[in-house]
Short mmCIF file of C-alpha atoms and ligand atoms in Angstrom, two decimals:
data_model
loop_
_atom_site.label_atom_id
_atom_site.label_comp_id
_atom_site.label_asym_id
_atom_site.label_seq_id
_atom_site.Cartn_x
_atom_site.Cartn_y
_atom_site.Cartn_z
CA MET N 1 39.22 17.86 -14.14
CA ARG N 2 36.24 19.33 -12.33
CA ARG N 3 35.38 17.35 -9.23
CA SER N 4 31.73 16.46 -9.08
CA ARG N 5 30.08 17.35 -5.80
CA THR N 6 28.55 14.34 -4.18
CA LEU N 7 26.03 14.73 -1.45
CA ALA N 8 28.57 13.89 1.20
CA THR N 9 30.82 16.78 0.11
CA ILE N 10 28.11 19.43 -0.10
CA GLU N 11 28.39 21.88 2.73
CA PRO N 12 25.27 21.70 4.88
CA ASP N 13 24.58 25.42 4.34
CA PHE N 14 23.93 24.84 0.66
CA LEU N 15 21.29 22.24 1.29
CA GLY N 16 17.70 23.24 0.84
CA LYS N 17 18.60 26.57 -0.77
CA TRP N 18 18.16 25.50 -4.40
CA GLU N 19 14.63 26.15 -5.54
CA TYR N 20 12.88 24.59 -8.50
CA ALA N 21 10.17 26.40 -10.43
CA PRO N 22 6.74 24.91 -9.62
CA ALA N 23 5.84 22.07 -12.00
CA PRO N 24 2.29 21.05 -11.12
CA GLU N 25 0.62 18.27 -13.07
CA SER N 26 -2.46 19.51 -14.91
CA THR N 27 -5.86 18.49 -13.61
CA SER N 28 -7.79 19.75 -16.63
CA HIS N 29 -8.20 16.27 -18.16
CA LEU N 30 -9.87 14.96 -15.03
CA SER N 31 -13.60 14.94 -14.47
CA ILE N 32 -14.50 14.34 -10.85
CA ARG N 33 -18.25 14.04 -10.36
CA SER N 34 -19.76 16.05 -7.54
CA SER N 35 -21.41 12.91 -6.21
CA TYR N 36 -20.87 9.14 -6.59
CA ASP N 37 -23.47 6.41 -6.12
CA LEU N 38 -22.74 2.74 -5.44
CA PHE N 39 -21.71 0.45 -8.30
CA ILE N 40 -23.93 -2.60 -7.86
CA GLY N 41 -25.02 -5.15 -10.47
CA GLY N 42 -23.42 -3.12 -13.27
CA LYS N 43 -25.43 0.00 -12.43
CA TRP N 44 -24.87 3.16 -10.42
CA VAL N 45 -27.50 3.04 -7.70
CA SER N 46 -28.26 5.55 -4.98
CA PRO N 47 -27.80 4.15 -1.48
CA LYS N 48 -30.84 2.77 0.33
CA SER N 49 -29.23 4.28 3.43
CA LYS N 50 -29.77 7.73 1.82
CA LYS N 51 -26.44 8.72 3.38
CA PHE N 52 -23.40 10.35 1.74
CA PHE N 53 -20.03 11.45 3.06
CA SER N 54 -17.33 13.76 1.69
CA THR N 55 -13.88 12.83 0.52
CA ILE N 56 -11.33 15.61 0.71
CA ASN N 57 -7.92 16.42 -0.72
CA PRO N 58 -5.66 16.13 2.34
CA ALA N 59 -3.14 18.59 0.84
CA THR N 60 -5.71 21.40 0.60
CA GLU N 61 -8.61 20.23 2.80
CA GLU N 62 -10.94 20.95 -0.14
CA THR N 63 -13.92 18.65 -0.66
CA LEU N 64 -13.51 16.66 -3.87
CA ALA N 65 -16.82 14.79 -3.99
CA SER N 66 -19.66 13.42 -2.00
CA VAL N 67 -19.74 9.61 -1.88
CA ALA N 68 -22.52 7.16 -1.02
CA GLU N 69 -22.35 5.38 2.32
CA ALA N 70 -23.54 1.81 1.90
CA GLY N 71 -25.67 0.52 4.77
CA ALA N 72 -26.48 -3.11 5.56
CA ALA N 73 -29.28 -3.24 2.94
CA ASP N 74 -26.91 -1.88 0.26
CA VAL N 75 -24.25 -4.42 1.20
CA ASP N 76 -26.87 -7.16 0.94
CA ALA N 77 -27.94 -5.93 -2.52
CA ALA N 78 -24.32 -5.93 -3.70
CA VAL N 79 -23.67 -9.45 -2.38
CA ARG N 80 -26.84 -10.74 -4.05
CA ALA N 81 -25.91 -9.08 -7.35
CA ALA N 82 -22.46 -10.69 -7.15
CA ASP N 83 -23.93 -14.09 -6.34
CA ARG N 84 -26.27 -13.90 -9.36
CA ALA N 85 -23.38 -12.87 -11.63
CA TYR N 86 -21.31 -15.77 -10.33
CA GLU N 87 -23.98 -18.37 -11.09
CA LYS N 88 -25.16 -16.85 -14.37
CA TYR N 89 -21.93 -15.69 -16.02
CA TRP N 90 -18.57 -15.76 -14.42
CA ARG N 91 -18.17 -19.32 -13.09
CA ARG N 92 -19.37 -20.67 -16.44
CA MET N 93 -17.14 -18.51 -18.60
CA PRO N 94 -14.02 -20.27 -20.01
CA GLY N 95 -10.80 -18.96 -18.48
CA LYS N 96 -9.64 -17.75 -21.89
CA GLU N 97 -12.65 -15.41 -22.10
CA ARG N 98 -12.21 -14.12 -18.53
CA GLY N 99 -8.60 -13.38 -19.41
CA LYS N 100 -9.71 -11.18 -22.31
CA TYR N 101 -11.81 -9.05 -19.98
CA LEU N 102 -8.88 -8.63 -17.61
CA TYR N 103 -6.46 -7.71 -20.41
CA ARG N 104 -8.99 -5.07 -21.41
CA ILE N 105 -8.90 -3.52 -17.93
CA ALA N 106 -5.07 -3.58 -17.90
CA ARG N 107 -4.92 -1.75 -21.23
CA MET N 108 -7.59 0.77 -20.24
CA LEU N 109 -5.68 1.54 -17.05
CA GLN N 110 -2.60 2.24 -19.14
CA GLU N 111 -4.56 4.45 -21.51
CA LYS N 112 -6.02 6.42 -18.60
CA ALA N 113 -2.86 6.32 -16.50
CA ARG N 114 -2.61 10.09 -16.12
CA GLU N 115 -6.22 10.45 -15.02
CA PHE N 116 -5.79 7.74 -12.39
CA ALA N 117 -2.47 9.10 -11.15
CA VAL N 118 -3.83 12.63 -10.68
CA LEU N 119 -6.99 11.35 -9.01
CA GLU N 120 -4.99 9.14 -6.63
CA THR N 121 -2.77 12.05 -5.68
CA MET N 122 -5.68 14.43 -5.11
CA ASP N 123 -7.74 12.02 -3.01
CA GLY N 124 -4.92 10.52 -0.93
CA GLY N 125 -2.10 13.12 -0.80
CA LYS N 126 0.74 11.04 -2.26
CA PRO N 127 3.24 12.74 -4.64
CA ILE N 128 2.32 12.55 -8.32
CA LYS N 129 5.67 11.00 -9.16
CA GLU N 130 4.72 8.00 -7.02
CA SER N 131 1.16 7.57 -8.22
CA ARG N 132 2.38 8.06 -11.80
CA ASP N 133 5.49 5.86 -11.62
CA VAL N 134 4.52 3.27 -9.02
CA ASP N 135 0.83 2.88 -8.19
CA VAL N 136 -0.79 3.07 -11.62
CA PRO N 137 1.80 1.08 -13.65
CA LEU N 138 1.87 -1.63 -10.96
CA ALA N 139 -1.93 -1.80 -10.88
CA ALA N 140 -2.00 -2.32 -14.67
CA ALA N 141 0.81 -4.89 -14.37
CA HIS N 142 -1.26 -6.88 -11.86
CA PHE N 143 -4.18 -7.09 -14.27
CA PHE N 144 -1.85 -8.12 -17.11
CA TYR N 145 -0.18 -10.75 -14.95
CA TYR N 146 -3.35 -12.40 -13.63
CA ALA N 147 -5.08 -12.15 -17.03
CA GLY N 148 -2.36 -14.52 -18.20
CA TRP N 149 -3.24 -17.06 -15.49
CA ALA N 150 -7.00 -17.14 -16.21
CA ASP N 151 -6.76 -20.03 -18.72
CA LYS N 152 -3.88 -21.84 -17.00
CA LEU N 153 -5.29 -22.41 -13.53
CA ASP N 154 -4.93 -26.19 -13.64
CA TYR N 155 -1.17 -25.63 -13.90
CA ALA N 156 -1.21 -23.43 -10.79
CA LEU N 157 -2.01 -26.40 -8.56
CA PRO N 158 -0.23 -29.31 -10.25
CA GLY N 159 -2.11 -32.61 -10.21
CA ARG N 160 -5.28 -31.05 -8.81
CA LYS N 161 -8.33 -29.51 -10.39
CA ALA N 162 -8.81 -25.86 -9.52
CA ARG N 163 -12.21 -24.24 -9.15
CA PRO N 164 -13.34 -20.81 -7.94
CA ILE N 165 -14.67 -20.12 -4.44
CA GLY N 166 -17.55 -17.76 -5.28
CA VAL N 167 -18.42 -14.36 -3.81
CA CYS N 168 -15.44 -12.44 -2.39
CA GLY N 169 -15.69 -9.52 0.03
CA GLN N 170 -12.56 -7.39 -0.41
CA VAL N 171 -11.72 -4.53 1.96
CA ILE N 172 -8.76 -2.23 1.30
CA PRO N 173 -6.94 0.65 3.08
CA TRP N 174 -6.10 4.21 2.05
CA ASN N 175 -2.37 4.03 1.46
CA PHE N 176 -2.39 2.39 -2.01
CA PRO N 177 -6.06 2.61 -3.00
CA LEU N 178 -5.84 1.71 -6.70
CA LEU N 179 -2.98 -0.73 -6.31
CA MET N 180 -4.72 -2.59 -3.48
CA ALA N 181 -7.89 -2.75 -5.59
CA ALA N 182 -5.81 -4.37 -8.36
CA TRP N 183 -4.11 -6.77 -5.91
CA LYS N 184 -7.54 -7.91 -4.78
CA LEU N 185 -9.60 -7.89 -7.98
CA ALA N 186 -7.13 -9.24 -10.55
CA PRO N 187 -6.47 -12.67 -8.97
CA ALA N 188 -10.07 -13.08 -7.72
CA LEU N 189 -11.56 -12.46 -11.17
CA ALA N 190 -8.90 -14.46 -13.02
CA CYS N 191 -9.80 -17.48 -10.86
CA GLY N 192 -13.51 -17.15 -11.71
CA ASN N 193 -14.73 -15.45 -8.53
CA VAL N 194 -16.89 -12.35 -8.28
CA SER N 195 -16.23 -9.43 -5.98
CA ILE N 196 -17.60 -6.67 -3.81
CA LEU N 197 -14.80 -4.19 -3.17
CA LYS N 198 -14.89 -1.72 -0.27
CA PRO N 199 -12.29 1.07 -0.52
CA ALA N 200 -11.31 3.19 2.50
CA GLU N 201 -13.44 6.13 3.51
CA THR N 202 -10.72 8.74 2.83
CA THR N 203 -9.73 7.43 -0.62
CA PRO N 204 -12.71 6.03 -2.52
CA LEU N 205 -12.27 7.85 -5.85
CA THR N 206 -9.85 5.68 -7.82
CA ALA N 207 -11.84 2.54 -6.94
CA LEU N 208 -14.99 4.30 -8.19
CA HIS N 209 -13.26 5.34 -11.42
CA LEU N 210 -11.99 1.77 -11.75
CA ALA N 211 -15.65 0.67 -11.53
CA ARG N 212 -16.30 2.96 -14.51
CA LEU N 213 -13.65 0.99 -16.44
CA PHE N 214 -15.39 -2.29 -15.60
CA GLU N 215 -18.58 -0.72 -16.93
CA GLU N 216 -16.90 0.52 -20.14
CA ALA N 217 -15.18 -2.84 -20.62
CA ASP N 218 -18.64 -4.46 -20.71
CA PHE N 219 -18.10 -6.81 -17.81
CA PRO N 220 -21.18 -8.93 -17.11
CA PRO N 221 -23.24 -6.99 -14.54
CA GLY N 222 -22.47 -7.86 -10.93
CA VAL N 223 -19.09 -9.51 -11.49
CA VAL N 224 -17.46 -6.47 -9.87
CA ASN N 225 -19.31 -4.27 -7.38
CA VAL N 226 -17.80 -1.26 -5.61
CA ILE N 227 -19.46 -0.10 -2.42
CA THR N 228 -18.21 2.87 -0.43
CA GLY N 229 -18.56 3.63 3.25
CA ALA N 230 -16.63 3.46 6.50
CA GLY N 231 -15.78 0.66 8.94
CA ALA N 232 -19.42 -0.40 9.45
CA THR N 233 -19.81 -1.01 5.71
CA GLY N 234 -16.68 -3.17 5.73
CA ALA N 235 -17.95 -5.09 8.75
CA ALA N 236 -21.35 -5.73 7.12
CA LEU N 237 -19.58 -7.00 4.01
CA VAL N 238 -17.13 -9.39 5.65
CA THR N 239 -19.81 -10.89 7.92
CA HIS N 240 -22.41 -11.39 5.18
CA PRO N 241 -23.27 -15.12 5.06
CA LYS N 242 -23.14 -15.33 1.27
CA VAL N 243 -19.55 -14.02 1.17
CA ARG N 244 -17.40 -17.15 0.85
CA LYS N 245 -14.00 -15.51 0.83
CA VAL N 246 -12.77 -12.43 2.68
CA ALA N 247 -9.61 -10.59 1.65
CA PHE N 248 -8.60 -7.75 3.93
CA THR N 249 -5.71 -5.30 3.94
CA GLY N 250 -5.52 -2.89 6.85
CA SER N 251 -4.66 -2.66 10.50
CA THR N 252 -3.85 -5.64 12.70
CA GLU N 253 -6.58 -4.54 15.12
CA VAL N 254 -9.36 -4.72 12.52
CA GLY N 255 -7.81 -7.86 11.01
CA LYS N 256 -8.11 -9.66 14.33
CA ARG N 257 -11.73 -8.59 14.66
CA ILE N 258 -12.47 -9.97 11.19
CA GLN N 259 -10.70 -13.24 11.96
CA LYS N 260 -12.86 -13.67 15.07
CA SER N 261 -16.05 -12.97 13.14
CA ALA N 262 -15.06 -15.48 10.43
CA ALA N 263 -14.26 -18.25 12.90
CA GLY N 264 -16.52 -21.26 12.43
CA THR N 265 -18.25 -19.87 9.32
CA GLY N 266 -16.15 -21.77 6.79
CA LYS N 267 -15.26 -18.50 5.05
CA ARG N 268 -11.82 -18.44 3.46
CA LEU N 269 -9.69 -15.59 4.79
CA THR N 270 -6.48 -13.76 3.93
CA LEU N 271 -5.18 -10.87 6.02
CA GLU N 272 -2.48 -8.38 5.05
CA LEU N 273 -1.89 -6.30 8.17
CA GLY N 274 0.64 -3.97 9.77
CA GLY N 275 4.41 -4.05 9.94
CA LYS N 276 7.48 -2.70 11.75
CA ALA N 277 10.21 -3.66 9.35
CA ALA N 278 13.90 -3.59 10.18
CA ASN N 279 16.29 -2.22 7.57
CA ILE N 280 19.69 -3.65 8.58
CA VAL N 281 22.84 -1.82 7.47
CA PHE N 282 26.21 -3.54 7.95
CA ALA N 283 29.45 -1.59 8.12
CA ASP N 284 30.60 -3.07 4.79
CA ALA N 285 27.53 -1.76 2.92
CA PRO N 286 27.88 1.01 0.30
CA LEU N 287 26.64 3.71 2.67
CA ASP N 288 25.51 6.34 0.16
CA GLN N 289 23.39 3.73 -1.62
CA ALA N 290 22.08 2.52 1.72
CA VAL N 291 21.03 6.09 2.58
CA GLU N 292 18.98 6.22 -0.63
CA GLY N 293 17.41 2.87 0.27
CA ILE N 294 16.60 4.06 3.78
CA ILE N 295 15.03 7.22 2.36
CA ASN N 296 12.96 5.15 -0.06
CA GLY N 297 12.10 2.71 2.70
CA ILE N 298 10.54 5.20 5.09
CA TYR N 299 9.80 8.54 3.42
CA PHE N 300 8.27 6.98 0.28
CA ASN N 301 4.53 7.70 0.37
CA GLN N 302 4.99 9.62 3.69
CA GLY N 303 5.72 6.32 5.43
CA HIS N 304 2.12 5.22 4.76
CA VAL N 305 3.47 1.83 3.79
CA CYS N 306 2.82 -1.36 5.76
CA CYS N 307 6.22 -2.72 4.72
CA ALA N 308 8.04 0.59 5.36
CA GLY N 309 11.58 0.24 6.71
CA SER N 310 10.53 2.04 9.88
CA ARG N 311 13.35 0.64 12.06
CA LEU N 312 16.91 1.24 10.98
CA LEU N 313 19.39 -1.20 12.54
CA VAL N 314 22.88 0.03 11.86
CA GLU N 315 26.22 -1.58 12.77
CA GLU N 316 27.66 0.47 15.60
CA SER N 317 30.95 1.36 13.86
CA VAL N 318 29.16 3.26 11.04
CA HIS N 319 26.30 4.68 13.10
CA ASP N 320 27.63 8.23 13.36
CA VAL N 321 28.61 8.61 9.72
CA LEU N 322 25.34 7.09 8.50
CA VAL N 323 23.24 9.28 10.74
CA ARG N 324 25.10 12.39 9.54
CA LYS N 325 24.50 11.43 5.89
CA LEU N 326 20.85 10.78 6.67
CA ALA N 327 20.44 14.13 8.41
CA LEU N 328 21.89 15.92 5.36
CA ARG N 329 19.82 13.90 2.91
CA ILE N 330 16.44 14.50 4.56
CA ARG N 331 17.07 18.23 4.32
CA THR N 332 17.04 17.90 0.52
CA LEU N 333 13.64 16.18 0.43
CA ARG N 334 11.02 18.44 -1.04
CA LEU N 335 7.73 18.46 0.85
CA GLY N 336 4.69 20.22 -0.57
CA ASP N 337 2.06 20.20 -3.31
CA PRO N 338 1.63 16.50 -4.14
CA LEU N 339 0.66 17.41 -7.71
CA ASP N 340 4.07 19.05 -8.27
CA LYS N 341 6.37 16.70 -10.21
CA ASN N 342 9.35 17.65 -8.01
CA THR N 343 7.65 16.80 -4.73
CA ASP N 344 9.23 13.95 -2.74
CA VAL N 345 7.00 13.98 0.33
CA GLY N 346 3.28 14.65 0.05
CA ALA N 347 0.45 15.16 2.53
CA ILE N 348 -0.50 12.89 5.41
CA ASN N 349 -3.66 11.07 4.38
CA SER N 350 -5.98 12.39 7.07
CA LYS N 351 -6.16 14.55 10.17
CA MET N 352 -6.68 11.41 12.23
CA GLN N 353 -3.51 9.82 10.88
CA LEU N 354 -1.57 13.05 11.51
CA GLU N 355 -2.73 13.06 15.13
CA LYS N 356 -1.60 9.42 15.49
CA ILE N 357 1.85 10.26 14.13
CA LYS N 358 2.20 13.32 16.37
CA GLU N 359 1.18 11.35 19.45
CA LEU N 360 3.72 8.59 18.81
CA VAL N 361 6.49 11.07 17.98
CA GLN N 362 5.78 12.89 21.26
CA SER N 363 6.04 9.57 23.10
CA GLY N 364 9.50 9.07 21.56
CA VAL N 365 10.62 12.49 22.77
CA ASP N 366 9.14 11.87 26.22
CA GLU N 367 10.85 8.48 26.52
CA GLY N 368 14.23 10.07 25.79
CA ALA N 369 14.96 9.48 22.09
CA VAL N 370 16.66 12.26 20.09
CA LEU N 371 14.54 13.65 17.25
CA THR N 372 16.05 15.00 14.00
CA GLN N 373 13.71 16.65 11.48
CA SER N 374 14.25 17.99 7.98
CA GLY N 375 13.45 21.56 8.94
CA CYS N 376 11.26 22.13 5.87
CA VAL N 377 8.44 24.65 5.97
CA LEU N 378 5.03 23.00 6.21
CA PRO N 379 2.16 24.40 4.11
CA SER N 380 -0.48 26.22 6.16
CA LYS N 381 -3.42 24.20 4.81
CA GLY N 382 -3.66 20.43 4.78
CA PHE N 383 -2.06 17.68 6.87
CA TRP N 384 1.73 17.52 6.92
CA PHE N 385 4.56 15.96 8.87
CA PRO N 386 8.27 16.59 8.11
CA PRO N 387 10.66 13.72 7.37
CA SER N 388 12.03 12.76 10.78
CA PHE N 389 14.20 10.20 12.52
CA PHE N 390 14.97 9.23 16.08
CA THR N 391 18.35 8.19 17.46
CA ASN N 392 19.08 7.01 20.99
CA VAL N 393 16.17 4.59 20.77
CA ALA N 394 15.85 1.81 23.34
CA GLN N 395 14.12 -1.41 22.37
CA SER N 396 11.41 -0.76 24.96
CA PHE N 397 10.30 2.61 23.48
CA ARG N 398 6.91 2.73 21.80
CA ILE N 399 8.49 4.14 18.61
CA ALA N 400 10.58 0.95 18.33
CA ASN N 401 7.54 -1.31 18.64
CA GLU N 402 4.41 0.39 17.37
CA GLU N 403 3.58 1.15 13.79
CA ILE N 404 3.85 4.94 13.26
CA PHE N 405 2.68 4.77 9.64
CA GLY N 406 4.27 8.15 8.94
CA PRO N 407 7.63 9.56 7.75
CA VAL N 408 9.38 8.73 11.01
CA LEU N 409 12.33 6.37 11.40
CA ALA N 410 13.68 4.82 14.61
CA VAL N 411 17.46 4.23 14.48
CA GLN N 412 19.09 1.55 16.67
CA THR N 413 22.51 -0.09 16.61
CA PHE N 414 23.94 -3.62 16.74
CA ARG N 415 27.41 -5.13 17.08
CA THR N 416 27.13 -8.65 15.62
CA PRO N 417 25.01 -10.25 12.87
CA ASP N 418 23.24 -12.36 15.50
CA GLU N 419 22.29 -9.27 17.47
CA ALA N 420 20.96 -7.67 14.27
CA VAL N 421 18.75 -10.71 13.57
CA GLU N 422 17.55 -10.86 17.15
CA LYS N 423 16.57 -7.19 17.20
CA ALA N 424 14.98 -7.37 13.74
CA ASN N 425 12.82 -10.32 14.81
CA ASN N 426 11.94 -8.78 18.16
CA THR N 427 8.53 -7.52 17.00
CA MET N 428 4.99 -8.83 16.86
CA TYR N 429 5.02 -8.09 13.11
CA GLY N 430 6.80 -9.83 10.25
CA LEU N 431 5.93 -8.29 6.92
CA SER N 432 9.27 -7.20 5.48
CA ALA N 433 12.93 -6.42 6.15
CA GLY N 434 16.01 -5.08 4.38
CA VAL N 435 19.67 -6.09 4.43
CA TRP N 436 22.52 -3.85 3.22
CA THR N 437 25.95 -5.42 2.85
CA ASP N 438 28.70 -5.90 0.31
CA LYS N 439 28.83 -9.64 1.02
CA GLY N 440 26.47 -11.95 -0.85
CA SER N 441 26.98 -14.75 1.65
CA LYS N 442 25.86 -12.49 4.50
CA ILE N 443 22.69 -11.61 2.60
CA PHE N 444 21.72 -15.30 2.30
CA LYS N 445 22.64 -16.09 5.88
CA ILE N 446 20.77 -13.17 7.41
CA SER N 447 17.71 -13.24 5.18
CA GLN N 448 17.05 -16.88 6.03
CA LYS N 449 16.93 -16.02 9.72
CA LEU N 450 14.59 -13.06 9.37
CA ARG N 451 10.97 -13.83 10.18
CA ALA N 452 9.53 -11.58 7.49
CA GLY N 453 7.51 -12.27 4.35
CA VAL N 454 9.67 -10.10 2.09
CA VAL N 455 13.40 -9.44 2.51
CA TRP N 456 15.00 -6.88 0.21
CA ALA N 457 18.78 -7.02 -0.26
CA ASN N 458 20.62 -3.80 -1.10
CA THR N 459 17.33 -2.23 -2.19
CA TYR N 460 13.97 -1.47 -0.59
CA ASN N 461 10.27 -1.21 -1.49
CA LYS N 462 10.47 -2.97 -4.83
CA PHE N 463 7.31 -4.70 -6.01
CA ASP N 464 6.45 -6.99 -8.88
CA PRO N 465 3.19 -8.81 -9.67
CA THR N 466 5.04 -12.11 -10.09
CA SER N 467 6.40 -12.01 -6.56
CA PRO N 468 4.34 -13.13 -3.54
CA PHE N 469 3.81 -10.65 -0.70
CA GLY N 470 2.47 -11.30 2.79
CA GLY N 471 3.24 -11.53 6.47
CA TYR N 472 4.48 -13.64 9.34
CA LYS N 473 3.06 -13.38 12.87
CA GLU N 474 0.67 -10.45 13.41
CA SER N 475 1.32 -9.08 9.93
CA GLY N 476 -1.27 -11.56 8.70
CA PHE N 477 -1.44 -14.69 6.57
CA GLY N 478 -1.92 -15.67 2.97
CA ARG N 479 0.05 -14.35 0.02
CA GLU N 480 -0.86 -11.85 -2.68
CA GLY N 481 0.97 -11.72 -5.99
CA GLY N 482 2.59 -14.39 -8.08
CA ARG N 483 1.40 -17.99 -8.41
CA HIS N 484 1.07 -18.14 -4.61
CA GLY N 485 -1.57 -15.39 -4.82
CA LEU N 486 -3.87 -17.69 -6.82
CA ALA N 487 -4.17 -20.21 -3.98
CA ALA N 488 -6.24 -17.76 -1.92
CA TYR N 489 -8.91 -17.66 -4.64
CA LEU N 490 -9.14 -21.33 -5.63
CA GLU N 491 -10.54 -24.53 -4.21
CA ALA N 492 -8.43 -27.53 -5.13
CA GLU N 493 -10.10 -30.88 -5.88
P1 LIG P 1 -8.11 -0.06 9.00
O1 LIG P 1 -8.75 0.86 9.91
O2 LIG P 1 -7.91 -1.46 9.40
O3 LIG P 1 -8.94 0.02 7.63
C1 LIG P 1 -8.73 -0.80 6.53
C2 LIG P 1 -10.03 -0.99 5.78
O4 LIG P 1 -10.95 -1.70 6.60
C3 LIG P 1 -10.73 0.32 5.44
O5 LIG P 1 -11.44 0.16 4.24
C4 LIG P 1 -11.69 0.47 6.61
O6 LIG P 1 -12.76 1.33 6.35
C5 LIG P 1 -12.14 -0.95 6.82
N1 LIG P 1 -12.65 -1.28 8.15
C6 LIG P 1 -12.55 -0.58 9.30
N2 LIG P 1 -13.15 -1.25 10.31
C7 LIG P 1 -13.64 -2.40 9.79
C8 LIG P 1 -14.33 -3.53 10.33
N3 LIG P 1 -14.65 -3.62 11.61
N4 LIG P 1 -14.66 -4.55 9.50
C9 LIG P 1 -14.31 -4.51 8.19
N5 LIG P 1 -13.66 -3.48 7.62
C10 LIG P 1 -13.30 -2.44 8.40
O7 LIG P 1 -6.68 0.42 8.55
P2 LIG P 1 -6.26 1.87 8.15
O8 LIG P 1 -5.91 2.58 9.40
O9 LIG P 1 -7.23 2.45 7.20
O10 LIG P 1 -4.95 1.51 7.29
C11 LIG P 1 -3.66 1.50 7.81
C12 LIG P 1 -3.28 0.11 8.28
O11 LIG P 1 -3.31 -0.83 7.21
C13 LIG P 1 -1.88 0.07 8.79
O12 LIG P 1 -1.86 -0.57 10.03
C14 LIG P 1 -1.10 -0.71 7.75
O13 LIG P 1 -0.01 -1.39 8.24
C15 LIG P 1 -2.13 -1.60 7.19
N6 LIG P 1 -1.80 -1.95 5.80
C16 LIG P 1 -1.32 -3.20 5.52
C17 LIG P 1 -1.00 -3.57 4.23
C18 LIG P 1 -0.46 -4.93 3.88
O14 LIG P 1 -0.36 -5.27 2.72
N7 LIG P 1 -0.12 -5.78 4.84
C19 LIG P 1 -1.17 -2.66 3.19
C20 LIG P 1 -1.67 -1.40 3.50
C21 LIG P 1 -1.98 -1.07 4.81
P3 LIG P 1 -12.60 2.91 6.63
O15 LIG P 1 -11.22 3.31 6.24
O16 LIG P 1 -13.58 3.50 5.73
O17 LIG P 1 -12.83 3.08 8.08
MG1 LIG P 2 -9.70 11.80 0.21
#
């Protein structure tokens, strides 16, 4: 019988030498406009600020489109349009009817899945297999899920009457632009609220194309408004007095600033912020599967994931074997054209983010950690960083504490389950964690002690619209997803 060659038995020299033919996804079905206005009150309006900025493809540095930059007067117009739509249409509409609109968006997203996946990949740099298989299907699933709640809200808060809050200001980051738009809009609209969505400066295009779907789906004008711009636009939105609810996903630093500005205003607030998750591997875990989970945990989406498993805590007795397997495995990861269907690791989202990653990686080297990189060739244009991990990491090093938000893992060891829990919890964040072990009882014991909003067991980075997601400590507060996600958008009487 022919012995199959598993990864562990492949001689290192073979790795990285097998080439695939290029398999780029076509872009011919996509129409990117040269310029995008603001979507306010159901219309595309040019910005009163008269300013525009460019969004580029981070894999090629080519300009994709010029996008309006909303100033304070534009933000005010959007909030007023939303407020009118709330009073005139949306708060009065029966939940059953609101649900129909949301189902329409979910189906349209499915119909246009390829267009959205390609656009997401071009604007943000993530591999097409992720935008196609993760971002877009999950975004549609969120609309389907919350459409189902629209006429059942009284059951969401048993014994209490649920009513909407009003105008929501929703600000999202660049790592999952369409998915974060869906996480924000679907529950807000299902609950009878109206929204002004502000996507990130580097990735505005899928939110703008989503606005086109709201237009095509005949939403009452002003129920959804999409305004583009940078941090100042977001700040003007979240501090606007008519905004009753702020939902923010982004950095802890900006989240804190928003929390301060909201203090004493009576605005409702949810914050989904940074993370420094521990992925804990016990010696009894199936190690090859754990390696795949670690890879998915940190190199998925170039590590641009708030819940990325960016710290690997491995039981000391299997440290050497696991690190060797990891070193071999990262050499097989294919980095390059994000539109190629075989690409595993795409482009870093922006030059600024690349500089941040490089600076933190240098600090790791300077502090004495040992850096292992995949050795892949980086394209000459665009922003790239090779899959990397650090061993010999002390708890005090910056790479063990600060969010790198790139494809860089910090490996540490532990000897006992208690030490694993202590190290995992020794962070200002608390968004997620992972546990790898063959023993079910250990999973329950450990996961209950971890101060993290999501704990994955023998898997990593799995998402579902029915499951709540959110942080402990400086990773934020409030939950998105599932029945819990409705509470952020309802007042209970
Ligand atoms: P960021 O600077 O906080 O930006 C997030 C969003 O807020 C962007 O749309 C940004 O606009 C806007 N913004 C910037 N300054 C603002 C202000 N003063 N007031 C209101 N809005 C403002 O974060 P980022 O660097 O883009 O994103 C990466 C961070 O997000 C990471 O730390 C990551 O952990 C976190 N994140 C968390 C989650 C989660 O679910 N917990 C999910 C994804 C990302 P511009 O981009 O146009 O400046
Ligand atoms: Mg871009």
